[in-house]
CSV table of C-alpha atoms in Angstrom, one decimal:
chain,number,residue,atom,x,y,z
A,1,MET,CA,-58.3,79.1,75.5
A,2,THR,CA,-58.8,77.0,72.9
A,3,ALA,CA,-55.7,75.6,70.9
A,4,GLY,CA,-55.5,76.7,68.0
A,5,SER,CA,-58.2,80.0,68.5
A,6,GLU,CA,-56.0,83.1,68.1
A,7,PRO,CA,-56.3,85.4,71.2
A,8,ALA,CA,-56.1,89.2,71.4
A,9,VAL,CA,-52.6,90.6,71.2
A,10,GLY,CA,-53.1,91.2,75.3
A,11,ARG,CA,-53.7,87.6,76.0
A,12,ALA,CA,-51.0,86.1,73.5
A,13,VAL,CA,-48.9,88.4,75.7
A,14,GLY,CA,-49.7,87.1,78.8
A,15,ALA,CA,-49.7,83.4,77.3
A,16,TYR,CA,-46.3,83.5,76.1
A,17,LEU,CA,-44.8,85.5,79.6
A,18,ASP,CA,-46.7,82.3,81.4
A,19,HIS,CA,-44.9,80.0,79.1
A,20,LEU,CA,-41.2,81.7,79.7
A,21,ALA,CA,-41.9,81.8,83.6
A,22,VAL,CA,-43.6,78.2,84.2
A,23,GLU,CA,-42.1,76.1,81.0
A,24,ARG,CA,-39.1,77.7,80.9
A,25,GLY,CA,-37.8,79.1,84.4
A,26,LEU,CA,-36.6,82.4,83.3
A,27,ALA,CA,-35.7,84.7,86.3
A,28,ALA,CA,-37.5,87.4,87.5
A,29,ASN,CA,-35.2,90.4,86.1
A,30,SER,CA,-35.3,88.7,82.8
A,31,LEU,CA,-39.3,87.9,82.6
A,32,SER,CA,-39.7,91.6,83.6
A,33,SER,CA,-37.4,93.1,80.5
A,34,TYR,CA,-39.5,90.6,78.4
A,35,ARG,CA,-42.9,92.1,79.8
A,36,ARG,CA,-41.7,95.6,79.3
A,37,ASP,CA,-40.8,94.9,75.8
A,38,LEU,CA,-43.7,92.9,74.6
A,39,GLU,CA,-46.1,95.6,76.4
A,40,ARG,CA,-44.6,98.0,74.3
A,41,TYR,CA,-44.9,96.0,71.1
A,42,ALA,CA,-48.6,95.4,72.0
A,43,ALA,CA,-49.5,99.1,72.1
A,44,PHE,CA,-47.3,100.2,68.9
A,45,LEU,CA,-49.5,97.0,67.1
A,46,ALA,CA,-52.8,98.4,68.8
A,47,ALA,CA,-51.6,102.1,67.3
A,48,SER,CA,-51.4,100.2,64.1
A,49,ASP,CA,-54.8,98.8,64.3
A,50,ARG,CA,-53.4,95.6,64.7
A,51,SER,CA,-55.3,93.2,67.5
A,52,ARG,CA,-54.2,89.9,66.3
A,53,LEU,CA,-50.4,88.2,65.5
A,54,SER,CA,-51.9,87.4,62.6
A,55,GLU,CA,-52.8,90.7,60.9
A,56,VAL,CA,-48.6,91.4,61.7
A,57,ASP,CA,-46.3,91.1,58.6
A,58,GLU,CA,-42.6,91.3,58.2
A,59,ALA,CA,-42.6,95.1,57.3
A,60,LEU,CA,-44.8,96.2,60.7
A,61,VAL,CA,-41.9,94.1,62.7
A,62,ALA,CA,-39.0,96.2,61.1
A,63,ASP,CA,-41.0,99.3,61.9
A,64,PHE,CA,-41.2,98.4,65.4
A,65,LEU,CA,-37.2,98.1,65.3
A,66,ALA,CA,-37.1,101.4,63.7
A,67,SER,CA,-39.2,102.7,66.4
A,68,LEU,CA,-37.4,101.7,69.0
A,69,ARG,CA,-34.0,103.1,67.6
A,70,THR,CA,-35.6,106.5,66.9
A,71,GLY,CA,-38.0,107.0,69.9
A,72,ASP,CA,-41.1,108.7,70.2
A,73,ASP,CA,-43.2,111.2,72.4
A,74,GLN,CA,-43.0,108.2,75.2
A,75,HIS,CA,-39.8,106.4,74.6
A,76,ALA,CA,-36.1,108.2,74.1
A,77,PRO,CA,-34.2,106.3,71.7
A,78,LEU,CA,-32.9,102.8,72.3
A,79,ALA,CA,-29.1,101.9,72.4
A,80,ALA,CA,-28.3,98.1,69.6
A,81,SER,CA,-28.2,96.4,72.7
A,82,SER,CA,-31.5,97.3,73.8
A,83,ALA,CA,-33.7,97.4,71.0
A,84,GLY,CA,-31.8,94.1,70.3
A,85,ARG,CA,-33.4,92.8,73.5
A,86,ALA,CA,-36.5,94.1,72.4
A,87,VAL,CA,-36.7,92.0,69.0
A,88,VAL,CA,-35.5,88.8,70.7
A,89,ALA,CA,-38.7,89.1,72.9
A,90,VAL,CA,-41.1,89.8,69.6
A,91,ARG,CA,-39.3,86.9,67.2
A,92,GLY,CA,-40.0,84.7,70.8
A,93,LEU,CA,-43.3,85.8,70.9
A,94,HIS,CA,-44.0,85.1,67.0
A,95,ARG,CA,-42.6,81.5,67.1
A,96,PHE,CA,-44.7,81.0,70.2
A,97,ALA,CA,-48.0,81.8,68.3
A,98,LEU,CA,-46.9,79.8,65.7
A,99,ARG,CA,-46.0,77.0,67.6
A,100,GLU,CA,-49.7,77.4,69.1
A,101,GLY,CA,-51.5,77.4,66.0
A,102,TRP,CA,-52.6,81.0,66.5
A,103,THR,CA,-51.0,82.0,62.6
A,104,SER,CA,-49.5,80.4,60.0
A,105,GLY,CA,-46.1,82.0,59.7
A,106,ASP,CA,-43.4,84.0,61.3
A,107,PRO,CA,-43.7,87.2,59.9
A,108,ALA,CA,-40.5,88.6,62.8
A,109,ARG,CA,-38.0,85.6,61.8
A,110,GLU,CA,-36.1,87.6,59.2
A,111,VAL,CA,-35.9,90.4,61.1
A,112,LYS,CA,-32.4,90.4,62.6
A,113,PRO,CA,-31.9,92.6,66.0
A,114,PRO,CA,-29.6,95.7,65.4
A,115,VAL,CA,-26.1,94.7,65.8
A,116,PRO,CA,-24.1,96.8,68.6
A,117,ALA,CA,-21.1,99.3,67.3
A,118,ARG,CA,-17.9,97.4,67.6
A,119,ARG,CA,-16.0,99.0,71.1
A,120,LEU,CA,-12.6,99.5,69.9
A,121,PRO,CA,-10.0,98.5,72.2
A,122,LYS,CA,-8.4,101.0,74.4
A,123,ALA,CA,-4.6,101.5,73.9
A,124,LEU,CA,-2.5,103.9,75.6
A,125,PRO,CA,0.4,106.0,74.4
A,126,VAL,CA,4.0,104.4,74.6
A,127,ASP,CA,4.7,107.1,76.9
A,128,GLN,CA,1.9,106.3,79.4
A,129,VAL,CA,3.0,102.7,79.2
A,130,GLU,CA,6.2,103.2,80.1
A,131,ALA,CA,5.0,105.2,83.1
A,132,LEU,CA,2.5,102.3,83.9
A,133,LEU,CA,5.4,99.8,84.6
A,134,ARG,CA,8.0,102.6,85.9
A,135,ALA,CA,5.2,102.7,88.8
A,136,PRO,CA,5.3,99.9,91.0
A,137,ASP,CA,8.2,100.2,94.2
A,138,GLU,CA,11.1,97.4,93.4
A,139,ALA,CA,12.6,98.5,96.8
A,140,THR,CA,10.0,95.8,97.8
A,141,PRO,CA,9.5,92.2,97.0
A,142,LEU,CA,5.9,92.8,95.9
A,143,GLY,CA,7.1,95.6,93.6
A,144,LEU,CA,9.5,93.5,92.4
A,145,ARG,CA,6.8,91.2,91.5
A,146,ASP,CA,4.9,93.6,90.0
A,147,ARG,CA,7.5,94.9,87.4
A,148,ALA,CA,7.5,91.7,86.3
A,149,LEU,CA,3.9,90.8,85.9
A,150,LEU,CA,3.5,94.0,83.9
A,151,GLU,CA,6.1,93.9,81.7
A,152,LEU,CA,5.3,90.7,81.0
A,153,LEU,CA,1.7,91.0,80.1
A,154,TYR,CA,2.8,94.3,78.1
A,155,GLY,CA,5.9,92.2,76.8
A,156,THR,CA,4.2,89.3,75.7
A,157,GLY,CA,0.6,90.2,75.4
A,158,ALA,CA,-0.6,87.4,77.3
A,159,ARG,CA,-4.3,87.3,79.4
A,160,ILE,CA,-4.3,88.2,83.2
A,161,SER,CA,-5.5,84.7,83.4
A,162,GLU,CA,-2.2,83.5,81.1
A,163,ALA,CA,0.2,85.5,83.3
A,164,VAL,CA,-1.2,84.4,86.5
A,165,GLY,CA,-0.9,81.1,85.6
A,166,LEU,CA,2.3,81.2,84.3
A,167,ASP,CA,4.9,78.6,86.6
A,168,VAL,CA,8.7,79.0,87.1
A,169,ASP,CA,9.4,76.4,84.2
A,170,ASP,CA,7.4,77.8,81.5
A,171,LEU,CA,9.6,81.1,81.1
A,172,ASP,CA,13.2,79.9,79.5
A,173,THR,CA,15.7,82.6,79.1
A,174,GLY,CA,19.2,80.3,78.7
A,175,PRO,CA,20.8,79.4,75.6
A,176,GLY,CA,19.8,79.3,72.0
A,177,THR,CA,16.7,82.4,73.3
A,178,GLY,CA,19.0,85.5,72.5
A,179,SER,CA,21.3,87.3,74.5
A,180,ASP,CA,19.2,89.0,76.7
A,181,THR,CA,15.7,87.7,75.7
A,182,GLY,CA,13.3,84.3,75.9
A,183,LEU,CA,10.4,82.6,75.3
A,184,VAL,CA,7.1,82.0,77.3
A,185,ARG,CA,4.8,78.9,76.9
A,186,LEU,CA,1.3,80.7,77.8
A,187,ASP,CA,-2.0,78.6,78.0
A,188,GLY,CA,-4.5,79.9,76.7
A,189,LYS,CA,-8.2,79.5,75.9
A,190,GLY,CA,-9.6,75.9,75.3
A,191,GLY,CA,-6.4,74.9,76.5
A,192,LYS,CA,-4.6,76.2,73.6
A,193,GLN,CA,-1.0,76.5,74.1
A,194,ARG,CA,1.3,78.8,72.7
A,195,ILE,CA,4.9,80.0,72.1
A,196,VAL,CA,5.6,84.2,72.7
A,197,PRO,CA,8.9,85.6,72.5
A,198,VAL,CA,9.9,87.8,75.7
A,199,GLY,CA,11.7,91.1,75.5
A,200,SER,CA,15.1,92.2,77.3
A,201,TYR,CA,12.6,94.4,79.7
A,202,ALA,CA,10.7,91.7,80.8
A,203,VAL,CA,13.6,89.5,81.0
A,204,ARG,CA,15.5,91.3,83.2
A,205,ALA,CA,12.5,92.3,85.4
A,206,VAL,CA,11.6,88.3,86.0
A,207,GLN,CA,15.1,88.0,86.6
A,208,ALA,CA,15.2,90.4,89.4
A,209,TYR,CA,12.2,89.3,90.8
A,210,LEU,CA,13.3,85.6,90.9
A,211,VAL,CA,16.8,86.5,92.5
A,212,ARG,CA,15.4,89.1,95.2
A,213,ALA,CA,12.2,88.7,96.0
A,214,ARG,CA,10.4,85.3,94.8
A,215,PRO,CA,12.8,83.2,97.3
A,216,ALA,CA,11.5,85.5,100.4
A,217,LEU,CA,7.6,85.1,99.0
A,218,ALA,CA,7.8,81.5,98.5
A,219,ALA,CA,9.5,81.0,102.3
A,220,ARG,CA,6.0,82.5,103.3
A,221,GLY,CA,3.7,79.4,101.5
A,222,THR,CA,4.1,75.9,101.0
A,223,GLY,CA,6.2,75.4,98.0
A,224,THR,CA,4.0,76.2,94.2
A,225,PRO,CA,5.7,76.2,90.6
A,226,ALA,CA,3.8,79.5,90.3
A,227,LEU,CA,6.1,82.4,88.8
A,228,LEU,CA,4.2,85.1,90.6
A,229,LEU,CA,3.5,85.1,94.1
A,230,ASN,CA,1.3,86.7,96.3
A,231,ALA,CA,2.5,87.8,99.5
A,232,ARG,CA,1.4,84.6,101.5
A,233,GLY,CA,3.7,82.4,99.2
A,234,GLY,CA,0.7,81.2,97.1
A,235,ARG,CA,0.0,81.7,93.8
A,236,LEU,CA,-1.4,85.5,92.9
A,237,SER,CA,-4.7,85.3,91.7
A,238,ARG,CA,-6.6,86.9,88.5
A,239,GLN,CA,-8.2,89.2,91.1
A,240,SER,CA,-5.0,90.3,92.7
A,241,ALA,CA,-3.0,91.2,89.4
A,242,TRP,CA,-6.0,93.5,88.2
A,243,THR,CA,-6.0,95.1,91.8
A,244,VAL,CA,-1.8,95.8,90.7
A,245,LEU,CA,-2.7,96.9,87.1
A,246,ARG,CA,-5.1,99.4,88.4
A,247,SER,CA,-2.5,100.4,91.8
A,248,ALA,CA,0.5,100.8,88.8
A,249,ALA,CA,-2.0,103.1,86.7
A,250,LEU,CA,-3.0,105.5,90.0
A,251,ARG,CA,1.0,106.0,90.6
A,252,ALA,CA,1.4,106.6,86.9
A,253,GLY,CA,-1.4,109.3,87.5
A,254,LEU,CA,-3.0,107.9,84.3
A,255,THR,CA,-6.8,109.3,83.8
A,256,ALA,CA,-7.7,107.1,81.1
A,257,GLU,CA,-9.1,104.0,81.6
A,258,VAL,CA,-7.5,101.1,82.6
A,259,SER,CA,-9.1,97.6,81.9
A,260,PRO,CA,-7.4,94.3,83.3
A,261,HIS,CA,-7.1,93.7,78.8
A,262,THR,CA,-5.1,97.5,78.9
A,263,LEU,CA,-1.4,95.9,78.4
A,264,ARG,CA,-2.6,93.5,75.9
A,265,HIS,CA,-4.7,96.0,73.8
A,266,CYS,CA,-1.5,98.0,74.2
A,267,PHE,CA,0.7,95.4,72.9
A,268,ALA,CA,-1.4,94.5,69.7
A,269,THR,CA,-1.9,98.0,68.9
A,270,HIS,CA,2.1,99.0,69.0
A,271,LEU,CA,3.3,96.1,66.8
A,272,LEU,CA,0.7,96.9,64.5
A,273,ASP,CA,1.7,100.7,64.6
A,274,GLY,CA,5.3,99.6,64.1
A,275,GLY,CA,4.5,97.3,61.2
A,276,ALA,CA,3.8,94.0,62.2
A,277,ASP,CA,1.8,91.7,59.8
A,278,VAL,CA,-2.0,91.1,61.6
A,279,ARG,CA,-1.3,87.4,60.8
A,280,VAL,CA,1.6,87.3,63.3
A,281,VAL,CA,-0.5,89.5,65.7
A,282,GLN,CA,-3.1,86.9,65.9
A,283,GLU,CA,-0.3,83.9,66.8
A,284,LEU,CA,1.2,86.1,69.7
A,285,LEU,CA,-2.2,87.1,71.0
A,286,GLY,CA,-3.7,83.3,70.8
A,287,HIS,CA,-6.9,84.6,68.7
A,288,ALA,CA,-8.2,81.1,67.0
A,289,SER,CA,-9.9,83.8,63.9
A,290,VAL,CA,-7.6,86.6,62.4
A,291,THR,CA,-11.0,88.4,62.2
A,292,THR,CA,-10.9,89.2,66.3
A,293,THR,CA,-7.4,90.6,65.5
A,294,GLN,CA,-8.3,92.8,63.2
A,295,VAL,CA,-10.4,95.1,65.3
A,296,TYR,CA,-6.9,96.5,66.4
A,297,THR,CA,-6.3,97.4,62.9
A,298,LEU,CA,-9.5,99.7,62.8
A,299,VAL,CA,-7.4,101.5,65.9
A,300,THR,CA,-4.6,101.7,63.9
A,301,VAL,CA,-6.4,103.5,60.9
A,302,ASP,CA,-7.3,105.7,63.1
A,303,ARG,CA,-4.0,106.8,64.3
A,304,LEU,CA,-2.6,106.7,60.9
A,305,ARG,CA,-5.7,109.3,59.5
A,306,GLU,CA,-4.2,111.5,62.2
A,307,VAL,CA,-0.6,111.6,61.3
A,308,TRP,CA,-2.0,111.8,57.7
A,309,ALA,CA,-4.3,114.6,58.8
A,310,ALA,CA,-1.8,116.4,61.0
A,311,SER,CA,1.5,116.0,58.4
A,312,HIS,CA,0.6,115.7,54.9
A,313,PRO,CA,0.5,119.2,52.7
A,314,ARG,CA,-3.1,118.2,51.3
A,315,ALA,CA,-4.5,117.1,54.0
A,316,ARG,CA,-5.2,120.9,55.0
A,317,ARG,CA,-8.1,122.3,53.6
A,318,ALA,CA,-7.9,123.9,50.1
A,319,PRO,CA,-8.4,127.8,49.8
A,320,GLN,CA,-11.8,128.9,48.9
A,321,SER,CA,-11.4,130.3,45.2
A,322,SER,CA,-12.2,133.3,44.4
A,323,THR,CA,-14.4,134.8,41.6
A,324,ARG,CA,-12.8,137.6,39.7
A,325,GLY,CA,-14.9,139.9,38.0
A,326,SER,CA,-14.5,140.3,34.2
């Protein structure tokens, strides 16, 4: 193929896929996805009587994106994430054609992939959280540890990785912190530290664990400053902490989906439901931007709407007016 001479769409797609495989070293699965998306694009262009990429304009690329979302006789509608992947492939193809000198412009440059719908965080009702926290068997050392872990996750909004990374000295329940409350130092993302209050429930659970369980667990290991220990006396891993959470959910009989961030989501949502300022919640969660925290306000607005609809006398459907005959 002579440099600068434009090939037909099918050959252009083949050349681009070769480029991705040889020069970019794209993985086989990714290459297969690109091939599937670009073959669909080539078929769309053929149905639109376009045999060369130079014949494509921005409106046609936008029409292709719309066809992905609506589907046709041969294809089901694609979710935003799948359609976005196809648009990325198409944009790459047109950039490649421009770089090779086959086209004089890039009609796909301004066509943006669809934004996937934001998934709202899952927050359990307070009564289900309490059932989850009560689930561990506190008659055993591991049960005491599990209760301390769960109370810390819900009481501080810590990520699981932050909780298992705690050392004993990171928790302060001494004088000056309040009669039965404390403070904890959490190491967040990017090495950023933050100080978060710890409520009385979490403090009592941690103290019970430190007195009645940690010494026995520590005796099985070689010595570690970690607050939360595994059965062998070493630091509890993130995976094991996630297993603790899942096991507690099963013991509590919860049917809702539980994820590693469940108690963190509950912490944020319940604070906002209780009237906390979103910027305070941002600081407690360790979010770099308040925009990240504001997703929880969407959950709270939904909750406010439910309460309003159930409680306000004007929220109920108005009666149909009847027309009286004269």
